Amino acid sequence: MKVLIFAILSLIVYTDPGKISKINTLKSEARKAFNSGDYQTAVSKYQMLKDSLLVNEDEIKLNLAHAYYQLNDSAQAISTYQEATASLDKTIRSKANQQLGIINNQQGKFEEALNNFKQAIKADPNNMDARYNYEMLKKKLEEKKKQEEQQKQDPKQNDQQKNKNEEKKEEQNKKDKEKSEQEKKEDQKKSENKDEKSKEEKKDEEQKKDEQQKDSEKPSEEKKETPPSVSEKLQQMKISEEKAKMLLEAMKNQEVQYLQQNKRKATKPKEKGKPDW
């Protein structure tokens, strides 16, 4: 009886031109909102189609579930995907199972996810995404199971491996520590050598300064003290030492000029046949 009523209502909806126009408009708006990333508006439009206008299309259910998934509303997404898995359309049924597998895998429900991917492949063998996810998850579960079996069968071996890893880690830490200490020693040695070199340079500079100071304190060799007797005579003559030096220098210059003038005078030629005397 319920099925008959629903069929009659659906017939009324799809035969009313006003309803058809509204449905098409909402579909277009929902699709546009979803493609632009406005998933909240898409949910609102698809929900109106599904609940208010009683549009029972599997494609709308699948798109609504996709919009919930994009909004991270896992509970509503799972519920709506499960509705879509009952679709007669194998492509929609396969995609719905695939998405359920993805959600269960994200939540750590690996066995359920593997079964979802398996159902997706059964519904549509050409669904390569579902097949890839199935193979990868199956391999992951097999490896995990293998590791658990090894741990159960040989716990001692695992302990030994753990101890080896710890010993290896301690040895590496020891080497790193020794290397660090060696580097510190080398840096300290370099610093000490640098300080010692700086001290030697400072010492050499101080020594050079002392020598320069001593040299400056020595009396000049060019400066000669005037003998006491000469000094007394100059005092009696009321002539200073500087003036006396100037007079001596002038006399020397006059003597040099005189000698040069004598050299310039021509000598008479000797007569032939006369002796030099």
mmCIF file of N, CA and C in Angstrom, residues 87-191:
data_model
loop_
_atom_site.group_PDB
_atom_site.id
_atom_site.type_symbol
_atom_site.label_atom_id
_atom_site.label_comp_id
_atom_site.label_asym_id
_atom_site.label_seq_id
_atom_site.Cartn_x
_atom_site.Cartn_y
_atom_site.Cartn_z
ATOM 1 N N SER A 87 21.088 0.999 -4.964
ATOM 2 C CA SER A 87 20.698 1.422 -6.308
ATOM 3 C C SER A 87 20.788 0.268 -7.306
ATOM 4 N N LEU A 88 19.914 0.315 -8.289
ATOM 5 C CA LEU A 88 19.959 -0.675 -9.365
ATOM 6 C C LEU A 88 21.045 -0.332 -10.383
ATOM 7 N N ASP A 89 21.473 0.899 -10.330
ATOM 8 C CA ASP A 89 22.547 1.340 -11.227
ATOM 9 C C ASP A 89 23.888 0.855 -10.657
ATOM 10 N N LYS A 90 24.576 -0.032 -11.400
ATOM 11 C CA LYS A 90 25.797 -0.638 -10.869
ATOM 12 C C LYS A 90 26.904 0.401 -10.643
ATOM 13 N N THR A 91 26.930 1.437 -11.485
ATOM 14 C CA THR A 91 27.967 2.465 -11.334
ATOM 15 C C THR A 91 27.780 3.234 -10.033
ATOM 16 N N ILE A 92 26.524 3.634 -9.742
ATOM 17 C CA ILE A 92 26.234 4.356 -8.498
ATOM 18 C C ILE A 92 26.486 3.451 -7.299
ATOM 19 N N ARG A 93 26.058 2.169 -7.396
ATOM 20 C CA ARG A 93 26.265 1.213 -6.301
ATOM 21 C C ARG A 93 27.762 1.009 -6.029
ATOM 22 N N SER A 94 28.556 0.947 -7.095
ATOM 23 C CA SER A 94 29.999 0.752 -6.951
ATOM 24 C C SER A 94 30.662 1.967 -6.301
ATOM 25 N N LYS A 95 30.278 3.165 -6.747
ATOM 26 C CA LYS A 95 30.875 4.385 -6.182
ATOM 27 C C LYS A 95 30.501 4.564 -4.714
ATOM 28 N N ALA A 96 29.256 4.218 -4.370
ATOM 29 C CA ALA A 96 28.822 4.348 -2.974
ATOM 30 C C ALA A 96 29.631 3.416 -2.071
ATOM 31 N N ASN A 97 29.826 2.155 -2.519
ATOM 32 C CA ASN A 97 30.638 1.210 -1.734
ATOM 33 C C ASN A 97 32.093 1.662 -1.640
ATOM 34 N N GLN A 98 32.599 2.203 -2.726
ATOM 35 C CA GLN A 98 33.979 2.692 -2.721
ATOM 36 C C GLN A 98 34.157 3.803 -1.683
ATOM 37 N N GLN A 99 33.221 4.758 -1.636
ATOM 38 C CA GLN A 99 33.314 5.864 -0.684
ATOM 39 C C GLN A 99 33.170 5.365 0.754
ATOM 40 N N LEU A 100 32.321 4.382 0.974
ATOM 41 C CA LEU A 100 32.214 3.790 2.317
ATOM 42 C C LEU A 100 33.532 3.144 2.724
ATOM 43 N N GLY A 101 34.198 2.516 1.759
ATOM 44 C CA GLY A 101 35.505 1.918 2.035
ATOM 45 C C GLY A 101 36.536 2.969 2.422
ATOM 46 N N ILE A 102 36.508 4.103 1.740
ATOM 47 C CA ILE A 102 37.453 5.187 2.044
ATOM 48 C C ILE A 102 37.229 5.720 3.458
ATOM 49 N N ILE A 103 35.951 5.931 3.818
ATOM 50 C CA ILE A 103 35.636 6.451 5.154
ATOM 51 C C ILE A 103 36.043 5.456 6.235
ATOM 52 N N ASN A 104 35.711 4.173 6.042
ATOM 53 C CA ASN A 104 36.069 3.150 7.039
ATOM 54 C C ASN A 104 37.586 3.008 7.174
ATOM 55 N N ASN A 105 38.290 3.137 6.055
ATOM 56 C CA ASN A 105 39.761 3.065 6.102
ATOM 57 C C ASN A 105 40.325 4.238 6.902
ATOM 58 N N GLN A 106 39.768 5.437 6.716
ATOM 59 C CA GLN A 106 40.214 6.609 7.456
ATOM 60 C C GLN A 106 39.935 6.470 8.954
ATOM 61 N N GLN A 107 38.888 5.766 9.289
ATOM 62 C CA GLN A 107 38.524 5.568 10.690
ATOM 63 C C GLN A 107 39.208 4.353 11.318
ATOM 64 N N GLY A 108 40.072 3.679 10.551
ATOM 65 C CA GLY A 108 40.804 2.525 11.081
ATOM 66 C C GLY A 108 40.026 1.222 11.031
ATOM 67 N N LYS A 109 38.900 1.225 10.374
ATOM 68 C CA LYS A 109 38.103 -0.005 10.237
ATOM 69 C C LYS A 109 38.516 -0.708 8.941
ATOM 70 N N PHE A 110 39.682 -1.343 9.011
ATOM 71 C CA PHE A 110 40.309 -1.855 7.788
ATOM 72 C C PHE A 110 39.563 -3.053 7.178
ATOM 73 N N GLU A 111 39.061 -3.945 8.016
ATOM 74 C CA GLU A 111 38.348 -5.114 7.492
ATOM 75 C C GLU A 111 37.057 -4.691 6.806
ATOM 76 N N GLU A 112 36.343 -3.756 7.406
ATOM 77 C CA GLU A 112 35.103 -3.265 6.798
ATOM 78 C C GLU A 112 35.406 -2.531 5.493
ATOM 79 N N ALA A 113 36.488 -1.737 5.511
ATOM 80 C CA ALA A 113 36.882 -1.000 4.312
ATOM 81 C C ALA A 113 37.226 -1.966 3.184
ATOM 82 N N LEU A 114 37.949 -3.052 3.519
ATOM 83 C CA LEU A 114 38.322 -4.039 2.500
ATOM 84 C C LEU A 114 37.082 -4.672 1.882
ATOM 85 N N ASN A 115 36.089 -4.957 2.703
ATOM 86 C CA ASN A 115 34.839 -5.539 2.196
ATOM 87 C C ASN A 115 34.093 -4.532 1.317
ATOM 88 N N ASN A 116 34.109 -3.250 1.697
ATOM 89 C CA ASN A 116 33.452 -2.221 0.870
ATOM 90 C C ASN A 116 34.091 -2.132 -0.514
ATOM 91 N N PHE A 117 35.422 -2.139 -0.546
ATOM 92 C CA PHE A 117 36.119 -2.080 -1.845
ATOM 93 C C PHE A 117 35.807 -3.328 -2.682
ATOM 94 N N LYS A 118 35.697 -4.460 -2.009
ATOM 95 C CA LYS A 118 35.378 -5.709 -2.697
ATOM 96 C C LYS A 118 33.978 -5.640 -3.327
ATOM 97 N N GLN A 119 33.025 -5.092 -2.591
ATOM 98 C CA GLN A 119 31.653 -4.952 -3.107
ATOM 99 C C GLN A 119 31.616 -3.955 -4.270
ATOM 100 N N ALA A 120 32.444 -2.921 -4.178
ATOM 101 C CA ALA A 120 32.501 -1.927 -5.259
ATOM 102 C C ALA A 120 33.002 -2.575 -6.547
ATOM 103 N N ILE A 121 33.998 -3.463 -6.429
ATOM 104 C CA ILE A 121 34.547 -4.153 -7.608
ATOM 105 C C ILE A 121 33.516 -5.128 -8.180
ATOM 106 N N LYS A 122 32.796 -5.802 -7.297
ATOM 107 C CA LYS A 122 31.750 -6.724 -7.764
ATOM 108 C C LYS A 122 30.669 -5.980 -8.536
ATOM 109 N N ALA A 123 30.292 -4.818 -8.019
ATOM 110 C CA ALA A 123 29.237 -4.050 -8.685
ATOM 111 C C ALA A 123 29.709 -3.537 -10.041
ATOM 112 N N ASP A 124 30.973 -3.099 -10.098
ATOM 113 C CA ASP A 124 31.504 -2.567 -11.357
ATOM 114 C C ASP A 124 32.980 -2.945 -11.472
ATOM 115 N N PRO A 125 33.286 -4.035 -12.187
ATOM 116 C CA PRO A 125 34.679 -4.484 -12.334
ATOM 117 C C PRO A 125 35.585 -3.440 -12.990
ATOM 118 N N ASN A 126 34.995 -2.479 -13.668
ATOM 119 C CA ASN A 126 35.786 -1.439 -14.332
ATOM 120 C C ASN A 126 36.139 -0.267 -13.402
ATOM 121 N N ASN A 127 35.711 -0.347 -12.170
ATOM 122 C CA ASN A 127 36.031 0.705 -11.194
ATOM 123 C C ASN A 127 37.481 0.489 -10.734
ATOM 124 N N MET A 128 38.427 1.113 -11.439
ATOM 125 C CA MET A 128 39.846 0.891 -11.175
ATOM 126 C C MET A 128 40.303 1.518 -9.853
ATOM 127 N N ASP A 129 39.653 2.588 -9.443
ATOM 128 C CA ASP A 129 40.007 3.206 -8.160
ATOM 129 C C ASP A 129 39.703 2.255 -7.005
ATOM 130 N N ALA A 130 38.544 1.629 -7.072
ATOM 131 C CA ALA A 130 38.167 0.671 -6.026
ATOM 132 C C ALA A 130 39.115 -0.526 -6.034
ATOM 133 N N ARG A 131 39.489 -0.994 -7.217
ATOM 134 C CA ARG A 131 40.408 -2.132 -7.318
ATOM 135 C C ARG A 131 41.773 -1.778 -6.736
ATOM 136 N N TYR A 132 42.276 -0.586 -7.044
ATOM 137 C CA TYR A 132 43.580 -0.139 -6.506
ATOM 138 C C TYR A 132 43.532 -0.052 -4.972
ATOM 139 N N ASN A 133 42.473 0.551 -4.460
ATOM 140 C CA ASN A 133 42.334 0.668 -3.003
ATOM 141 C C ASN A 133 42.247 -0.705 -2.335
ATOM 142 N N TYR A 134 41.560 -1.606 -2.982
ATOM 143 C CA TYR A 134 41.423 -2.967 -2.444
ATOM 144 C C TYR A 134 42.787 -3.658 -2.364
ATOM 145 N N GLU A 135 43.566 -3.590 -3.435
ATOM 146 C CA GLU A 135 44.870 -4.248 -3.466
ATOM 147 C C GLU A 135 45.831 -3.652 -2.431
ATOM 148 N N MET A 136 45.851 -2.351 -2.324
ATOM 149 C CA MET A 136 46.753 -1.689 -1.381
ATOM 150 C C MET A 136 46.389 -2.023 0.062
ATOM 151 N N LEU A 137 45.105 -1.981 0.375
ATOM 152 C CA LEU A 137 44.671 -2.277 1.740
ATOM 153 C C LEU A 137 44.879 -3.756 2.070
ATOM 154 N N LYS A 138 44.653 -4.605 1.119
ATOM 155 C CA LYS A 138 44.859 -6.045 1.329
ATOM 156 C C LYS A 138 46.334 -6.324 1.639
ATOM 157 N N LYS A 139 47.233 -5.706 0.886
ATOM 158 C CA LYS A 139 48.665 -5.874 1.113
ATOM 159 C C LYS A 139 49.068 -5.359 2.496
ATOM 160 N N LYS A 140 48.507 -4.238 2.876
ATOM 161 C CA LYS A 140 48.803 -3.646 4.180
ATOM 162 C C LYS A 140 48.367 -4.567 5.315
ATOM 163 N N LEU A 141 47.175 -5.142 5.191
ATOM 164 C CA LEU A 141 46.655 -6.046 6.225
ATOM 165 C C LEU A 141 47.470 -7.339 6.299
ATOM 166 N N GLU A 142 47.899 -7.846 5.148
ATOM 167 C CA GLU A 142 48.726 -9.064 5.134
ATOM 168 C C GLU A 142 50.060 -8.833 5.828
ATOM 169 N N GLU A 143 50.689 -7.701 5.571
ATOM 170 C CA GLU A 143 51.963 -7.387 6.221
ATOM 171 C C GLU A 143 51.788 -7.225 7.728
ATOM 172 N N LYS A 144 50.717 -6.559 8.113
ATOM 173 C CA LYS A 144 50.439 -6.383 9.536
ATOM 174 C C LYS A 144 50.220 -7.727 10.219
ATOM 175 N N LYS A 145 49.473 -8.610 9.571
ATOM 176 C CA LYS A 145 49.216 -9.932 10.127
ATOM 177 C C LYS A 145 50.497 -10.748 10.245
ATOM 178 N N LYS A 146 51.360 -10.604 9.250
ATOM 179 C CA LYS A 146 52.638 -11.322 9.251
ATOM 180 C C LYS A 146 53.521 -10.856 10.410
ATOM 181 N N GLN A 147 53.556 -9.579 10.640
ATOM 182 C CA GLN A 147 54.351 -9.034 11.743
ATOM 183 C C GLN A 147 53.821 -9.506 13.091
ATOM 184 N N GLU A 148 52.497 -9.554 13.224
ATOM 185 C CA GLU A 148 51.895 -10.015 14.484
ATOM 186 C C GLU A 148 52.221 -11.482 14.731
ATOM 187 N N GLU A 149 52.209 -12.287 13.671
ATOM 188 C CA GLU A 149 52.543 -13.707 13.812
ATOM 189 C C GLU A 149 54.003 -13.904 14.202
ATOM 190 N N GLN A 150 54.893 -13.116 13.617
ATOM 191 C CA GLN A 150 56.310 -13.208 13.957
ATOM 192 C C GLN A 150 56.558 -12.829 15.411
ATOM 193 N N GLN A 151 55.863 -11.817 15.873
ATOM 194 C CA GLN A 151 56.017 -11.401 17.264
ATOM 195 C C GLN A 151 55.518 -12.471 18.227
ATOM 196 N N LYS A 152 54.442 -13.158 17.843
ATOM 197 C CA LYS A 152 53.909 -14.232 18.698
ATOM 198 C C LYS A 152 54.822 -15.448 18.688
ATOM 199 N N GLN A 153 55.357 -15.804 17.524
ATOM 200 C CA GLN A 153 56.183 -16.998 17.392
ATOM 201 C C GLN A 153 57.554 -16.840 18.036
ATOM 202 N N ASP A 154 58.174 -15.709 17.933
ATOM 203 C CA ASP A 154 59.546 -15.544 18.417
ATOM 204 C C ASP A 154 59.701 -14.208 19.161
ATOM 205 N N PRO A 155 59.124 -14.142 20.368
ATOM 206 C CA PRO A 155 59.260 -12.895 21.130
ATOM 207 C C PRO A 155 60.701 -12.631 21.560
ATOM 208 N N LYS A 156 61.484 -13.734 21.786
ATOM 209 C CA LYS A 156 62.882 -13.563 22.196
ATOM 210 C C LYS A 156 63.701 -12.862 21.106
ATOM 211 N N GLN A 157 63.441 -13.279 19.869
ATOM 212 C CA GLN A 157 64.166 -12.670 18.749
ATOM 213 C C GLN A 157 63.878 -11.176 18.655
ATOM 214 N N ASN A 158 62.618 -10.829 18.911
ATOM 215 C CA ASN A 158 62.259 -9.406 18.897
ATOM 216 C C ASN A 158 62.966 -8.644 20.004
ATOM 217 N N ASP A 159 63.066 -9.312 21.173
ATOM 218 C CA ASP A 159 63.771 -8.669 22.288
ATOM 219 C C ASP A 159 65.248 -8.488 21.963
ATOM 220 N N GLN A 160 65.836 -9.527 21.326
ATOM 221 C CA GLN A 160 67.254 -9.433 20.950
ATOM 222 C C GLN A 160 67.482 -8.314 19.944
ATOM 223 N N GLN A 161 66.572 -8.229 18.975
ATOM 224 C CA GLN A 161 66.693 -7.168 17.977
ATOM 225 C C GLN A 161 66.543 -5.796 18.628
ATOM 226 N N LYS A 162 65.644 -5.737 19.591
ATOM 227 C CA LYS A 162 65.435 -4.480 20.311
ATOM 228 C C LYS A 162 66.680 -4.096 21.094
ATOM 229 N N ASN A 163 67.283 -5.115 21.738
ATOM 230 C CA ASN A 163 68.517 -4.852 22.495
ATOM 231 C C ASN A 163 69.652 -4.419 21.584
ATOM 232 N N LYS A 164 69.733 -5.062 20.420
ATOM 233 C CA LYS A 164 70.769 -4.681 19.454
ATOM 234 C C LYS A 164 70.590 -3.240 18.999
ATOM 235 N N ASN A 165 69.351 -2.893 18.739
ATOM 236 C CA ASN A 165 69.078 -1.518 18.312
ATOM 237 C C ASN A 165 69.444 -0.512 19.396
ATOM 238 N N GLU A 166 69.159 -0.890 20.650
ATOM 239 C CA GLU A 166 69.493 0.004 21.763
ATOM 240 C C GLU A 166 71.009 0.124 21.931
ATOM 241 N N GLU A 167 71.706 -1.047 21.805
ATOM 242 C CA GLU A 167 73.170 -1.009 21.913
ATOM 243 C C GLU A 167 73.785 -0.169 20.796
ATOM 244 N N LYS A 168 73.245 -0.342 19.602
ATOM 245 C CA LYS A 168 73.740 0.430 18.460
ATOM 246 C C LYS A 168 73.517 1.920 18.677
ATOM 247 N N LYS A 169 72.366 2.233 19.246
ATOM 248 C CA LYS A 169 72.049 3.634 19.521
ATOM 249 C C LYS A 169 72.984 4.213 20.578
ATOM 250 N N GLU A 170 73.249 3.413 21.650
ATOM 251 C CA GLU A 170 74.155 3.870 22.705
ATOM 252 C C GLU A 170 75.573 4.071 22.168
ATOM 253 N N GLU A 171 75.993 3.143 21.301
ATOM 254 C CA GLU A 171 77.333 3.258 20.714
ATOM 255 C C GLU A 171 77.456 4.515 19.858
ATOM 256 N N GLN A 172 76.413 4.788 19.102
ATOM 257 C CA GLN A 172 76.419 5.983 18.263
ATOM 258 C C GLN A 172 76.434 7.248 19.117
ATOM 259 N N ASN A 173 75.666 7.210 20.215
ATOM 260 C CA ASN A 173 75.648 8.355 21.131
ATOM 261 C C ASN A 173 77.019 8.576 21.751
ATOM 262 N N LYS A 174 77.704 7.453 22.075
ATOM 263 C CA LYS A 174 79.042 7.528 22.664
ATOM 264 C C LYS A 174 80.031 8.149 21.670
ATOM 265 N N LYS A 175 79.935 7.694 20.420
ATOM 266 C CA LYS A 175 80.821 8.242 19.382
ATOM 267 C C LYS A 175 80.570 9.733 19.175
ATOM 268 N N ASP A 176 79.310 10.087 19.165
ATOM 269 C CA ASP A 176 78.968 11.509 18.993
ATOM 270 C C ASP A 176 79.502 12.337 20.153
ATOM 271 N N LYS A 177 79.420 11.768 21.364
ATOM 272 C CA LYS A 177 79.906 12.478 22.547
ATOM 273 C C LYS A 177 81.418 12.658 22.480
ATOM 274 N N GLU A 178 82.136 11.573 22.100
ATOM 275 C CA GLU A 178 83.602 11.652 21.985
ATOM 276 C C GLU A 178 84.008 12.669 20.921
ATOM 277 N N LYS A 179 83.288 12.647 19.824
ATOM 278 C CA LYS A 179 83.587 13.587 18.741
ATOM 279 C C LYS A 179 83.375 15.024 19.207
ATOM 280 N N SER A 180 82.311 15.216 19.974
ATOM 281 C CA SER A 180 82.016 16.558 20.477
ATOM 282 C C SER A 180 83.104 17.031 21.446
ATOM 283 N N GLU A 181 83.557 16.111 22.325
ATOM 284 C CA GLU A 181 84.614 16.469 23.277
ATOM 285 C C GLU A 181 85.922 16.775 22.558
ATOM 286 N N GLN A 182 86.230 15.988 21.517
ATOM 287 C CA GLN A 182 87.453 16.220 20.752
ATOM 288 C C GLN A 182 87.417 17.591 20.080
ATOM 289 N N GLU A 183 86.270 17.913 19.524
ATOM 290 C CA GLU A 183 86.128 19.220 18.880
ATOM 291 C C GLU A 183 86.284 20.349 19.890
ATOM 292 N N LYS A 184 85.761 20.135 21.103
ATOM 293 C CA LYS A 184 85.900 21.149 22.154
ATOM 294 C C LYS A 184 87.368 21.339 22.528
ATOM 295 N N LYS A 185 88.096 20.209 22.640
ATOM 296 C CA LYS A 185 89.526 20.292 22.982
ATOM 297 C C LYS A 185 90.309 21.034 21.906
ATOM 298 N N GLU A 186 90.003 20.713 20.661
ATOM 299 C CA GLU A 186 90.702 21.385 19.559
ATOM 300 C C GLU A 186 90.414 22.885 19.553
ATOM 301 N N ASP A 187 89.167 23.220 19.798
ATOM 302 C CA ASP A 187 88.804 24.642 19.862
ATOM 303 C C ASP A 187 89.521 25.341 21.008
ATOM 304 N N GLN A 188 89.604 24.638 22.164
ATOM 305 C CA GLN A 188 90.286 25.221 23.321
ATOM 306 C C GLN A 188 91.772 25.411 23.042
ATOM 307 N N LYS A 189 92.371 24.400 22.377
ATOM 308 C CA LYS A 189 93.789 24.474 22.046
ATOM 309 C C LYS A 189 94.066 25.638 21.099
ATOM 310 N N LYS A 190 93.192 25.781 20.101
ATOM 311 C CA LYS A 190 93.338 26.898 19.156
ATOM 312 C C LYS A 190 93.239 28.233 19.877
ATOM 313 N N SER A 191 92.319 28.288 20.836
ATOM 314 C CA SER A 191 92.131 29.530 21.585
ATOM 315 C C SER A 191 93.366 29.847 22.420
#
